[in-house]
Tab-separated table of C-alpha atoms and ligand atoms in Angstrom:
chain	number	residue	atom	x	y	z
A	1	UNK	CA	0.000	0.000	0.000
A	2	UNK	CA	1.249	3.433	-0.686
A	3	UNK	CA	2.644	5.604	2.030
A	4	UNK	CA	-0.057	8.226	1.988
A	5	UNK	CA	-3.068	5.756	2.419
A	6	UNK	CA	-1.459	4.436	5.691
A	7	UNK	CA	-2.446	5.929	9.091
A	8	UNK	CA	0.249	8.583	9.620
A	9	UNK	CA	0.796	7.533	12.887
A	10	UNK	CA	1.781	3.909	12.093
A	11	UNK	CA	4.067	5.549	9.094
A	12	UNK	CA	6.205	7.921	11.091
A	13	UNK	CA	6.595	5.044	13.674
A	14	UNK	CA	8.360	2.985	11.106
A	15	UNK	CA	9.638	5.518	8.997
A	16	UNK	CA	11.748	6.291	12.415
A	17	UNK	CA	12.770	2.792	13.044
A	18	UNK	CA	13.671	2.281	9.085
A	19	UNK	CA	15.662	6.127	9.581
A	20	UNK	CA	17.836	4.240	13.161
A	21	UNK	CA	18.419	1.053	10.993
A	22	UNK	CA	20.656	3.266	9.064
A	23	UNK	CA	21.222	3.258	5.485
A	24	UNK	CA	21.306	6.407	3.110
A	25	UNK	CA	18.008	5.839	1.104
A	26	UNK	CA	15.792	4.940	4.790
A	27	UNK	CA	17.148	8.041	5.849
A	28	UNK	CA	16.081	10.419	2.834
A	29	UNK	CA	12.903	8.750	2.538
A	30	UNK	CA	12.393	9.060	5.914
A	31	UNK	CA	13.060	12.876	5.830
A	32	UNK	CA	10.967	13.283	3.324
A	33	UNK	CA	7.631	12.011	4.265
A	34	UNK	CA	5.994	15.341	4.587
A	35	UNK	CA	6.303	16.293	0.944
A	36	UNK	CA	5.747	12.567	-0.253
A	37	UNK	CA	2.401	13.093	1.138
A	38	UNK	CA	1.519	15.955	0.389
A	39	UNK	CA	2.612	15.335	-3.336
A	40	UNK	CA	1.045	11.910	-3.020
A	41	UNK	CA	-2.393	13.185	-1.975
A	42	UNK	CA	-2.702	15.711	-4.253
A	43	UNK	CA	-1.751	13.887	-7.094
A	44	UNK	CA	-4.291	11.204	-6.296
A	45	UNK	CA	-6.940	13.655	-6.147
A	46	UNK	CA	-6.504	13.917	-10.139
A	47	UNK	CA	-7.723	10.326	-10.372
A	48	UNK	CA	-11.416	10.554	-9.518
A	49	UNK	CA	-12.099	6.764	-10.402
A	50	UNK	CA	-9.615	3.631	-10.736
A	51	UNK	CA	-8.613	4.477	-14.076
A	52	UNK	CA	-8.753	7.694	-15.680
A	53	UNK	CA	-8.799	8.971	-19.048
A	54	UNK	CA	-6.237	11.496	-19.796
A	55	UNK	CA	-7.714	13.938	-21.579
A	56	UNK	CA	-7.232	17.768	-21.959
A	57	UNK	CA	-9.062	18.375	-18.660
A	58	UNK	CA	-7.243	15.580	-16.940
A	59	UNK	CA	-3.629	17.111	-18.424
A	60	UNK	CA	-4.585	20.267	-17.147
A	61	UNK	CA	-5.874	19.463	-13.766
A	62	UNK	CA	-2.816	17.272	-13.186
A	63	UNK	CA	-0.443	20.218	-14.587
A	64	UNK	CA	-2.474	22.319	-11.932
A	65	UNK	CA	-1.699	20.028	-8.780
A	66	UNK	CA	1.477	19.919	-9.703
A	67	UNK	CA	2.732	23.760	-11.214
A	68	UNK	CA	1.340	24.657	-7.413
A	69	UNK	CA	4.041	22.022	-5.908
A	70	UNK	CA	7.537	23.314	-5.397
A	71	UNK	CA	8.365	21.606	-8.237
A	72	UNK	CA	7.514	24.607	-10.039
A	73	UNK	CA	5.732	25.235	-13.553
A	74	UNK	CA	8.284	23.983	-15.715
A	75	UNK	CA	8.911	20.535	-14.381
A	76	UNK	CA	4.672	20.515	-14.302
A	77	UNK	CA	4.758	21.251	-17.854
A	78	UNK	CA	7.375	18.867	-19.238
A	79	UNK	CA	5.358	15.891	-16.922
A	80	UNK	CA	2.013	17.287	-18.613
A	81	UNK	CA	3.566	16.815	-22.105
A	82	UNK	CA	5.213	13.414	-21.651
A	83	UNK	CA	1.981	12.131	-20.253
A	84	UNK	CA	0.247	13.587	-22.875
A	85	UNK	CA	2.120	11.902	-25.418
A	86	UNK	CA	2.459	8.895	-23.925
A	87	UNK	CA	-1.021	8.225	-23.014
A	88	UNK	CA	-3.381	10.343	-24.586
A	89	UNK	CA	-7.419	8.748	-25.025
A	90	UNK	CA	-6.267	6.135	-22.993
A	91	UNK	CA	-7.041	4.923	-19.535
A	92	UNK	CA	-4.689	5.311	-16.922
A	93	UNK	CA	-4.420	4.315	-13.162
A	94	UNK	CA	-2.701	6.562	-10.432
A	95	UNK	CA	0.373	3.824	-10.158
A	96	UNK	CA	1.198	4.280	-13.769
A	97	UNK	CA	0.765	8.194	-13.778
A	98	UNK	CA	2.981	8.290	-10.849
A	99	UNK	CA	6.048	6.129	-12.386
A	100	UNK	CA	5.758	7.855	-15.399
A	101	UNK	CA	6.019	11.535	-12.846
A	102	UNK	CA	8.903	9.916	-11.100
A	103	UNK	CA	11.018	9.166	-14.508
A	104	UNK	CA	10.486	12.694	-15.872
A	105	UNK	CA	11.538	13.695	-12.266
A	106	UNK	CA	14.753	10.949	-11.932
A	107	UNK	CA	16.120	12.239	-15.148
A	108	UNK	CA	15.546	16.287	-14.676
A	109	UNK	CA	17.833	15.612	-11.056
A	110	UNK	CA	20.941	13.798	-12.968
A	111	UNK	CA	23.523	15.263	-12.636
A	112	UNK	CA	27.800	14.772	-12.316
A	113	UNK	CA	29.043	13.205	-8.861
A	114	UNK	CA	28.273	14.960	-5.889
A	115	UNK	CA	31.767	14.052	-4.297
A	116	UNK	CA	33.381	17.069	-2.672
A	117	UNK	CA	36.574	17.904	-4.552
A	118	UNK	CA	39.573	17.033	-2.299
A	119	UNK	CA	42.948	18.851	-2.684
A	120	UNK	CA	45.589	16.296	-4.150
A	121	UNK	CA	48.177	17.602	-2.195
A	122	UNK	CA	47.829	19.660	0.999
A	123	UNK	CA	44.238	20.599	2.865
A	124	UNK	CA	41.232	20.886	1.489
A	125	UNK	CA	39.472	23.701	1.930
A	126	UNK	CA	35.606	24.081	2.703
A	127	UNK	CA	33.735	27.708	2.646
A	128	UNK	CA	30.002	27.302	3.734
A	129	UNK	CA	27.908	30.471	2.885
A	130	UNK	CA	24.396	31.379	3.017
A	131	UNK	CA	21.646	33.518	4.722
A	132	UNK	CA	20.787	33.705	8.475
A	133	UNK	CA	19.988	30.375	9.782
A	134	UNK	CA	19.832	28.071	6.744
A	135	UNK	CA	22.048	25.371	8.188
A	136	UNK	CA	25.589	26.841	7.666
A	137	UNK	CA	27.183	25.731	11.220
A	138	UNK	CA	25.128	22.410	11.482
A	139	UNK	CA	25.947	21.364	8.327
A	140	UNK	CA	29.821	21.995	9.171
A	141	UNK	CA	29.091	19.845	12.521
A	142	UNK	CA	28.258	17.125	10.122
A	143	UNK	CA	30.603	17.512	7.141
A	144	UNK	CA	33.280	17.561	10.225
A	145	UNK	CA	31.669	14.190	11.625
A	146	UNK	CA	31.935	12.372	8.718
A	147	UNK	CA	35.415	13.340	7.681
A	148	UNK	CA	36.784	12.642	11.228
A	149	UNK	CA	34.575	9.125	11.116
A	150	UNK	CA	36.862	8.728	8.023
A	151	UNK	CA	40.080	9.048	9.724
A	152	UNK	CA	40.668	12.627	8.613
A	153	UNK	CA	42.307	15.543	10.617
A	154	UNK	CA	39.603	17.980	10.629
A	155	UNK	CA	40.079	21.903	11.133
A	156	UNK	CA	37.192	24.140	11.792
A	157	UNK	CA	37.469	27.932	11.102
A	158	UNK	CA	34.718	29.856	12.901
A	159	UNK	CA	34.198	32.400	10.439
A	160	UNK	CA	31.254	33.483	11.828
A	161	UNK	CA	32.247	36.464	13.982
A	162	UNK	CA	29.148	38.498	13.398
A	163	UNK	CA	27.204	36.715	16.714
A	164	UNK	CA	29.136	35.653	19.892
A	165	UNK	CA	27.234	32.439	20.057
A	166	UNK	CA	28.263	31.549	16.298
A	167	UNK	CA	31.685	30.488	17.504
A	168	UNK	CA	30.129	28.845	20.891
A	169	UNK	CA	28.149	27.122	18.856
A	170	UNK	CA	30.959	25.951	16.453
A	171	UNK	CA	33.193	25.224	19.445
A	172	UNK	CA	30.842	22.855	21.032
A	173	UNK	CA	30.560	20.923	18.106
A	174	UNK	CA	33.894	20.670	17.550
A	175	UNK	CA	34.468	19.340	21.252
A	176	UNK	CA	31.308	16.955	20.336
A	177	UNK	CA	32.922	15.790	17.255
A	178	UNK	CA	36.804	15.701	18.603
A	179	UNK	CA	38.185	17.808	16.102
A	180	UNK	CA	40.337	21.584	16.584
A	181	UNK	CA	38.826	24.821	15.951
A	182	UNK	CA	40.280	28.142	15.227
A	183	UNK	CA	38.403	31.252	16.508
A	184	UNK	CA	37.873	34.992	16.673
A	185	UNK	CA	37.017	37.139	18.814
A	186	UNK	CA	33.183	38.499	18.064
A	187	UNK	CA	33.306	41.395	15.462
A	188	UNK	CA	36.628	40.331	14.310
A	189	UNK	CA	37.465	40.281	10.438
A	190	UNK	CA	36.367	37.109	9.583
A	191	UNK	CA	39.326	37.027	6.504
A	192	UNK	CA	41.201	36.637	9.418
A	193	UNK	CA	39.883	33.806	11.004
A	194	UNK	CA	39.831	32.432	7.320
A	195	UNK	CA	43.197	33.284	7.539
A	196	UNK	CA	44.816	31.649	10.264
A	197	UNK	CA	42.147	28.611	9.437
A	198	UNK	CA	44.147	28.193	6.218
A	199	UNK	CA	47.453	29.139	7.625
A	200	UNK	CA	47.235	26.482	10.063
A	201	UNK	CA	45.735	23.333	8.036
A	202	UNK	CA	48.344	23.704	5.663
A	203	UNK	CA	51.445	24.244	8.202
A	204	UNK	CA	49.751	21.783	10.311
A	205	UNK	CA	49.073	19.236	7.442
A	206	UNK	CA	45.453	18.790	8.285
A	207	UNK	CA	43.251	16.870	5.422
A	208	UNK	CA	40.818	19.211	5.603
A	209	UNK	CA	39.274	22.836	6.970
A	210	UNK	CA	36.286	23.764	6.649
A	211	UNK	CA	35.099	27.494	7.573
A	212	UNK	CA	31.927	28.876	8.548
A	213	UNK	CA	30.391	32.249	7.894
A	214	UNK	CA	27.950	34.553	9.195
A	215	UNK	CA	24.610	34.444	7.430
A	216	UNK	CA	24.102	37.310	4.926
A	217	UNK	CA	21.330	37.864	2.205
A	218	UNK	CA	22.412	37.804	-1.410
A	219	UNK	CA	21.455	41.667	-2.009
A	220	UNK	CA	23.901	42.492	0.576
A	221	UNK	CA	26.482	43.712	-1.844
A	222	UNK	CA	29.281	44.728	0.952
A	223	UNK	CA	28.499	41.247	2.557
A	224	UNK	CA	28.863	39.233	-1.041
A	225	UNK	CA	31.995	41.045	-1.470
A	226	UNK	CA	33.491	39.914	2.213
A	227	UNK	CA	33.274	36.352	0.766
A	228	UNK	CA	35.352	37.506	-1.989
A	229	UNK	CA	37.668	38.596	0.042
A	230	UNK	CA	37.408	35.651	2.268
A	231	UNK	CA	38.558	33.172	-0.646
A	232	UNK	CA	41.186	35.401	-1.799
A	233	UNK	CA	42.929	34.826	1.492
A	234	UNK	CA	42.520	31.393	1.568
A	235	UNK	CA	43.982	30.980	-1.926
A	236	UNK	CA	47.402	32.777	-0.635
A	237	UNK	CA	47.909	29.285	1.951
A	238	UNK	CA	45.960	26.836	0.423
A	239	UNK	CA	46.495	26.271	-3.325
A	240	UNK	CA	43.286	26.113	-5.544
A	241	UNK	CA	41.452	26.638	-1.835
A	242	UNK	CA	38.993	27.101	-1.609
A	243	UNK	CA	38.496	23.845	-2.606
A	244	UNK	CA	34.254	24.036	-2.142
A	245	UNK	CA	32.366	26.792	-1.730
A	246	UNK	CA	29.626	25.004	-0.705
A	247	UNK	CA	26.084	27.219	-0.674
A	248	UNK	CA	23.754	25.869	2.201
A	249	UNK	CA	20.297	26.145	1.461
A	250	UNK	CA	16.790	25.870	3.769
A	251	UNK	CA	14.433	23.428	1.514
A	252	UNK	CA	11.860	25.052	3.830
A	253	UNK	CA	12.279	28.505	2.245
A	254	UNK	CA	10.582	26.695	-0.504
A	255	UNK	CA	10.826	29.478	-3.810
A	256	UNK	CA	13.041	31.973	-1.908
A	257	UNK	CA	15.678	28.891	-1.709
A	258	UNK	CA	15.685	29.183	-5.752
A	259	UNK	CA	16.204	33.407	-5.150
A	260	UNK	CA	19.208	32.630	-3.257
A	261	UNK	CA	21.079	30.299	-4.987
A	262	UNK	CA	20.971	32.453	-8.118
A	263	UNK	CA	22.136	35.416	-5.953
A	264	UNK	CA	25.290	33.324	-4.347
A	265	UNK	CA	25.752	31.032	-7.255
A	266	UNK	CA	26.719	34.088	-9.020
A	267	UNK	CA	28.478	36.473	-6.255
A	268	UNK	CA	30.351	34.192	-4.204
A	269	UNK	CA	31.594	31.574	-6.773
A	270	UNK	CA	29.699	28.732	-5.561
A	271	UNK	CA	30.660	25.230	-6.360
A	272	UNK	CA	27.964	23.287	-4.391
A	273	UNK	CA	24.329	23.301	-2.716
A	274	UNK	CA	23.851	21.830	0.264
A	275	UNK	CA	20.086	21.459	0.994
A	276	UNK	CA	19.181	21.369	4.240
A	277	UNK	CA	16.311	20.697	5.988
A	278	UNK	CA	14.581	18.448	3.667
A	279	UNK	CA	12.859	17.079	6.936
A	280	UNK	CA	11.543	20.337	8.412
A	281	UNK	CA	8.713	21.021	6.027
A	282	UNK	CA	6.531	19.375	2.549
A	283	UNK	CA	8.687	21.701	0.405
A	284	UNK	CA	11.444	18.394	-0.638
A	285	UNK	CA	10.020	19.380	-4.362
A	286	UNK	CA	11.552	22.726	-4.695
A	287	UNK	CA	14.640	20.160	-5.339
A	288	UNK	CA	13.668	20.456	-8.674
A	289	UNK	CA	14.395	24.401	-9.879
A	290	UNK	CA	17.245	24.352	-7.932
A	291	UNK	CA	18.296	21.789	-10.273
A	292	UNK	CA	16.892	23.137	-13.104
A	293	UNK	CA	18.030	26.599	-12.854
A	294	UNK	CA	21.609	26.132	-11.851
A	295	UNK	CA	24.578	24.678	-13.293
A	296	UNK	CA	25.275	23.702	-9.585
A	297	UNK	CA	25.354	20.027	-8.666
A	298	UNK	CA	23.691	19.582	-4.703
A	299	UNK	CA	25.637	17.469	-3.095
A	300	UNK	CA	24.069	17.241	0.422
A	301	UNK	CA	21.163	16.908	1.800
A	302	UNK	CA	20.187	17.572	5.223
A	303	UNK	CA	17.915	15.327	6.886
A	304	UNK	CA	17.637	16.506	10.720
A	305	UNK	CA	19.035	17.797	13.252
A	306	UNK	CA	21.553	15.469	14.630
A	307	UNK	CA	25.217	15.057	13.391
A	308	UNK	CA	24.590	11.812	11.432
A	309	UNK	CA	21.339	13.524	9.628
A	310	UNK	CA	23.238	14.356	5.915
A	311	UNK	CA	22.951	12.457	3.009
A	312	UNK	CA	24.791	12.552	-0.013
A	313	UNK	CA	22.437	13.876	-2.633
A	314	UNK	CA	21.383	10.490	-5.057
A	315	UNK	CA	18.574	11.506	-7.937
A	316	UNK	CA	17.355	7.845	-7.531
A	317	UNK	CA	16.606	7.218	-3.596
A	318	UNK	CA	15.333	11.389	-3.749
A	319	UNK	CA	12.843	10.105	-6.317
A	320	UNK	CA	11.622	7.461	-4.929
A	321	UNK	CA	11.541	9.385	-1.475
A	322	UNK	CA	9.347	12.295	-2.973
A	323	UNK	CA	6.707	10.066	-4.694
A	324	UNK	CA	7.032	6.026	-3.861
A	325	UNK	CA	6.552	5.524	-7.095
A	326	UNK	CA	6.930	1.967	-6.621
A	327	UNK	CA	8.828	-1.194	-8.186
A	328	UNK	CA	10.006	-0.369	-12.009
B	401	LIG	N1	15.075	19.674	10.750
B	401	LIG	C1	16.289	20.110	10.422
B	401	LIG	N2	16.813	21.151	11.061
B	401	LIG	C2	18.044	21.570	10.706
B	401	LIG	C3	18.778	20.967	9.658
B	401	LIG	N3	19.946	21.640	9.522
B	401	LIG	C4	19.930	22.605	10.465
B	401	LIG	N4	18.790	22.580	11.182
B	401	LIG	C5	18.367	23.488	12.272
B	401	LIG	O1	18.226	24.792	11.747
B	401	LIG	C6	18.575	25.757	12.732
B	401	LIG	C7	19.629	26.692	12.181
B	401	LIG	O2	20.791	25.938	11.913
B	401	LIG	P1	22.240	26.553	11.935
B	401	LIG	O3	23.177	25.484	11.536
B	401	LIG	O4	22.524	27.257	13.201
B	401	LIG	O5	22.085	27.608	10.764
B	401	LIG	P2	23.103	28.724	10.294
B	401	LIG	O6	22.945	28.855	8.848
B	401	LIG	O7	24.460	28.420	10.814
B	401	LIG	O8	22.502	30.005	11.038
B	401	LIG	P3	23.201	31.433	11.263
B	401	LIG	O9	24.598	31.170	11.725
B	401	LIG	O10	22.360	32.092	12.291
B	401	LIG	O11	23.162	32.142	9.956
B	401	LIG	C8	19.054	24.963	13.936
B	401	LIG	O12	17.994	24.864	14.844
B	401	LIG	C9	19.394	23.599	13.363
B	401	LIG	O13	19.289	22.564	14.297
B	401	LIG	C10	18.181	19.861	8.955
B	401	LIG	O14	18.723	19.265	8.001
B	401	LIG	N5	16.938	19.492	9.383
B	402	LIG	MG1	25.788	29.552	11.891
């Protein structure tokens, strides 16, 4: 049965259980139940019968449901046309309609590796940017986790010397996580935190440092320019560093995530999304013009709010997490 004709109740119970057993896919689909239901209802509410026929009201309504998704108007269009094509005057059932959705979907997310690009010699370097409270720090916490799981030296820069509890926050993470943390003091230049960050994962041979920022909005020209600045002086230690800029997004923010990444991906030479929070709200969809839109790949996802809760991004398992589409 699919997901969205269950009792919620039962669902999140073993959605949760599936999410401790580990493994990457349980965990995405897990985080994304909200907007696999909410996509899932309103998609079967096109199909008033068993079968339907798809006809020019049927295209539209279904192009409706779905241009008022996140997924936006032009993913709702292209699905409209394929099923149009493929199936016109004929009689279809919600299973089929919905595989047919999730293979338009699958192939719009494709995209090159989502691996983060490690130095070949000397540290990697990580910048994470964004606006106020996207997920910048906690997304560091768990980047950090992971490389330290892997054996790596980790180095955190807390670049975030805007609010005092930024680098608290960082700190006690770090402590949590066992790795070393280089700090400011609050309303410091943070190209000098990025500084000595750098300065000290390369004389220090760490693997890899990875520096947070204070949240700024992409209009805030002075503020775009201070990451400029910021990469500029990790480039003088760290050759090719930055090695990532990685752009953390809120999936929650739902259309104003899209407004964002076209004002970073363009003034602070980002090489990566991160998008976080794909748990928090039924916006998962909104995947899709971020994709669309922008040459860049996401490599993360964020799935909660513990360190462990980051996937890396996989077109397949987000599929199959938005819509259950079923076996193919
Ligand atoms: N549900 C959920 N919450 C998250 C996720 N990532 C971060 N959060 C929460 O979002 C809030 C903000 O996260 P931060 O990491 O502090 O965000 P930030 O971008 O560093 O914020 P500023 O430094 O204030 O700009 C915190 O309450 C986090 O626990 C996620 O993937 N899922
Ligand atoms: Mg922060």
């Amino acid at each position: 049965m699919a997901f969205w004709n269950k009792k919620k109740s039962d669902d999140s119970v073993s959605e949760e259980r599936t999410k401790k057993a580990g493994g990457m896919f349980a965990g995405v689909r897990a985080a994304l139940a909200k907007t696999r239901e909410a996509l899932g209802t309103d998609i079967r509410d096109v199909f008033k019968n068993q079968g339907e026929l798809v006809d020019e009201e049927f295209l539209q309504k279904l192009f409706a449901v779905l241009a008022k998704s996140d997924m936006g108007g032009e993913m709702a269009r292209q699905i409209r046309d394929k099923i149009g094509k493929e199936y016109r005057a004929r009689k279809v059932n919600f299973e089929e309609i919905l595989q047919t959705i999730a293979g338009e979907i699958r192939e719009t997310l494709e995209q090159g590796g989502t691996a983060i690009k490690m130095a070949d010699a000397g540290p990697t370097v990580i910048l994470v940017v964004g606006v106020n409270g996207s997920g910048k720090t906690t997304s560091i916490a768990k980047l950090a986790n992971r490389f330290t799981k892997q054996g790596k030296r980790v180095l955190l820069g807390a670049g975030d010397t805007f609010r005092a509890a930024a680098v608290e926050q960082l700190t006690i993470w770090a402590e949590r996580i066992g790795c070393d943390i280089v700090t400011g003091k609050q309303g410091a230049d943070p190209g000098v935190v990025a500084f000595q960050a750098s300065k000290q994962a390369a004389e220090e041979n760490y693997d890899v440092c990875i520096i947070d920022t204070a949240g700024r909005l992409q209009t805030q020209t002075s503020l775009m320019q201070e990451l400029e600045k910021i990469r500029r002086v990790i480039g003088k230690h760290v050759e090719e560093g930055p090695q990532e800029v990685l752009l953390v997004l809120d999936a929650t923010a739902g259309q104003n995530a899209v407004s964002q990444a076209r004002g970073f991906s363009e003034a602070a030479g980002c090489t990566g999304i991160v998008l976080a929070k794909i748990d928090g709200s039924a916006k998962g969809g909104v995947i899709v013009p971020i994709r669309q839109q922008f040459e860049l790949p996401v490599k993360l996802v964020g799935l909660g709010e513990g360190i462990d809760d980051m996937a890396e991004f996989d077109p397949e398992s987000f599929t199959r997490g938005l819509l259950d589409p079923g076996d193919e």
